[in-house]
Amino acid sequence: MRLWEANHSYYCSESNFYSRDPHTKWDMWSSFVEEFGNSDLDYNLVFRWDWYEGDDWGAGEYNGDDYYRNGRLLMFFIMQRKGIFACHEISVCRADEPSVITFLKPRLAYLRDLWAPLDSAAGIPVHTVGGDDVG
């Protein structure tokens, strides 16, 4: 699956309920990653991303050119130390996907590490969700 094909089951708000500050917009991926590429994973916890293409999402249709910026990548952060929620909207093209994946993979690994103790927790009851056992 390509990142622009992912369809998350629920949306995430681009704004912070407790702040009037708008979300931050970036004209291109390279500018965003220059600023956040080496950001501390604790202080800038990425918990979600959404890559949108098409007019339904306020982005252009793909025209066959992988360098045509027809995508909107939303990157959602929690700045844990200060309790700040932030959304960054980045104008992306399909050619940016390998770099986006490179950025996201260590953040996914970090999230897995945060939740790893749950995997080994003893005595966790099994719950049923939609008829399927979970736990």
Short mmCIF file of C-alpha atoms in Angstrom, two decimals:
data_model
loop_
_atom_site.label_atom_id
_atom_site.label_comp_id
_atom_site.label_asym_id
_atom_site.label_seq_id
_atom_site.Cartn_x
_atom_site.Cartn_y
_atom_site.Cartn_z
CA MET A 1 0.00 0.00 0.00
CA ARG A 2 1.18 3.50 -0.79
CA LEU A 3 0.88 6.23 1.83
CA TRP A 4 -1.66 8.17 -0.24
CA GLU A 5 -3.86 5.04 -0.41
CA ALA A 6 -4.21 4.72 3.37
CA ASN A 7 -7.67 5.51 4.66
CA HIS A 8 -7.77 5.83 8.43
CA SER A 9 -11.05 4.89 10.08
CA TYR A 10 -11.52 8.28 11.74
CA TYR A 11 -10.23 11.80 11.21
CA CYS A 12 -8.09 13.93 13.48
CA SER A 13 -8.83 17.61 13.94
CA GLU A 14 -6.28 19.96 12.40
CA SER A 15 -6.87 22.53 15.12
CA ASN A 16 -6.30 22.59 18.84
CA PHE A 17 -9.51 22.98 20.86
CA TYR A 18 -7.63 24.94 23.53
CA SER A 19 -5.77 27.32 21.24
CA ARG A 20 -6.64 29.79 18.51
CA ASP A 21 -3.34 29.17 16.75
CA PRO A 22 -3.81 27.74 13.26
CA HIS A 23 -2.02 24.62 12.15
CA THR A 24 1.34 25.14 10.46
CA LYS A 25 1.60 24.90 6.67
CA TRP A 26 4.71 23.96 4.69
CA ASP A 27 5.14 24.50 0.94
CA MET A 28 7.21 21.37 0.46
CA TRP A 29 8.39 18.25 2.26
CA SER A 30 12.08 19.19 2.16
CA SER A 31 11.39 22.36 4.19
CA PHE A 32 9.44 20.45 6.82
CA VAL A 33 11.98 17.65 7.17
CA GLU A 34 14.84 20.16 7.39
CA GLU A 35 13.15 21.59 10.49
CA PHE A 36 11.79 18.38 12.07
CA GLY A 37 13.90 15.58 10.59
CA ASN A 38 16.13 15.32 13.66
CA SER A 39 13.55 16.43 16.21
CA ASP A 40 13.49 14.71 19.58
CA LEU A 41 11.01 11.83 19.57
CA ASP A 42 9.95 12.49 23.17
CA TYR A 43 9.34 16.20 22.75
CA ASN A 44 7.74 15.89 19.30
CA LEU A 45 5.69 12.69 19.46
CA VAL A 46 4.11 11.94 16.09
CA PHE A 47 0.94 9.95 16.70
CA ARG A 48 -0.78 10.14 13.32
CA TRP A 49 -0.38 11.13 9.69
CA ASP A 50 -2.84 11.47 6.81
CA TRP A 51 -1.84 11.81 3.14
CA TYR A 52 -4.68 13.26 1.07
CA GLU A 53 -4.99 13.53 -2.68
CA GLY A 54 -7.90 14.61 -4.82
CA ASP A 55 -10.42 17.40 -4.94
CA ASP A 56 -12.46 15.87 -2.11
CA TRP A 57 -9.55 16.64 0.23
CA GLY A 58 -8.71 20.11 -1.08
CA ALA A 59 -5.80 18.69 -3.06
CA GLY A 60 -5.34 18.26 -6.78
CA GLU A 61 -5.84 15.09 -8.76
CA TYR A 62 -2.77 13.05 -9.68
CA ASN A 63 -1.73 13.97 -13.24
CA GLY A 64 0.86 11.22 -13.81
CA ASP A 65 3.84 13.36 -12.77
CA ASP A 66 5.31 12.08 -9.48
CA TYR A 67 6.83 15.53 -8.87
CA TYR A 68 3.50 17.37 -9.16
CA ARG A 69 2.47 18.60 -5.69
CA ASN A 70 -1.07 17.33 -5.56
CA GLY A 71 -0.99 15.97 -2.01
CA ARG A 72 -1.61 17.28 1.49
CA LEU A 73 0.27 15.44 4.22
CA LEU A 74 -1.01 16.13 7.71
CA MET A 75 1.41 15.26 10.50
CA PHE A 76 0.03 15.25 14.05
CA PHE A 77 2.27 15.85 17.06
CA ILE A 78 1.97 15.95 20.82
CA MET A 79 4.68 17.97 22.50
CA GLN A 80 4.55 15.83 25.64
CA ARG A 81 6.59 18.05 27.90
CA LYS A 82 4.26 21.03 27.43
CA GLY A 83 1.03 19.23 26.54
CA ILE A 84 0.76 20.93 23.16
CA PHE A 85 -1.14 19.40 20.25
CA ALA A 86 0.08 20.52 16.84
CA CYS A 87 -0.79 19.73 13.25
CA HIS A 88 1.55 20.40 10.35
CA GLU A 89 0.20 20.41 6.80
CA ILE A 90 2.83 19.75 4.15
CA SER A 91 2.39 20.07 0.40
CA VAL A 92 3.76 16.81 -1.01
CA CYS A 93 4.22 14.95 -4.25
CA ARG A 94 4.39 11.19 -4.75
CA ALA A 95 8.16 11.44 -5.22
CA ASP A 96 8.37 12.53 -1.55
CA GLU A 97 7.03 9.18 -0.32
CA PRO A 98 10.42 7.45 0.31
CA SER A 99 11.61 10.38 2.42
CA VAL A 100 8.30 10.52 4.30
CA ILE A 101 8.60 6.81 5.09
CA THR A 102 12.18 7.34 6.28
CA PHE A 103 10.90 10.09 8.60
CA LEU A 104 7.97 8.05 9.92
CA LYS A 105 9.64 4.68 10.57
CA PRO A 106 11.64 5.69 13.68
CA ARG A 107 8.53 7.42 15.01
CA LEU A 108 6.53 4.22 14.56
CA ALA A 109 9.27 2.27 16.35
CA TYR A 110 9.14 4.80 19.19
CA LEU A 111 5.36 4.39 19.54
CA ARG A 112 5.74 0.61 19.59
CA ASP A 113 8.36 0.92 22.35
CA LEU A 114 5.99 3.09 24.39
CA TRP A 115 3.28 0.43 24.19
CA ALA A 116 5.56 -2.64 24.44
CA PRO A 117 4.93 -3.24 28.17
CA LEU A 118 1.31 -3.99 27.31
CA ASP A 119 2.38 -6.97 25.20
CA SER A 120 4.01 -8.65 28.17
CA ALA A 121 1.47 -7.60 30.81
CA ALA A 122 0.18 -10.63 32.69
CA GLY A 123 -3.47 -11.12 33.46
CA ILE A 124 -4.82 -8.81 30.80
CA PRO A 125 -8.45 -9.84 30.22
CA VAL A 126 -9.60 -10.55 26.69
CA HIS A 127 -12.30 -8.17 25.49
CA THR A 128 -14.59 -8.66 22.54
CA VAL A 129 -14.82 -5.92 19.93
CA GLY A 130 -17.28 -6.50 17.11
CA GLY A 131 -17.32 -10.24 17.79
CA ASP A 132 -13.53 -10.59 17.60
CA ASP A 133 -11.44 -11.36 20.67
CA VAL A 134 -8.94 -8.61 21.42
CA GLY A 135 -6.27 -8.82 24.05
#
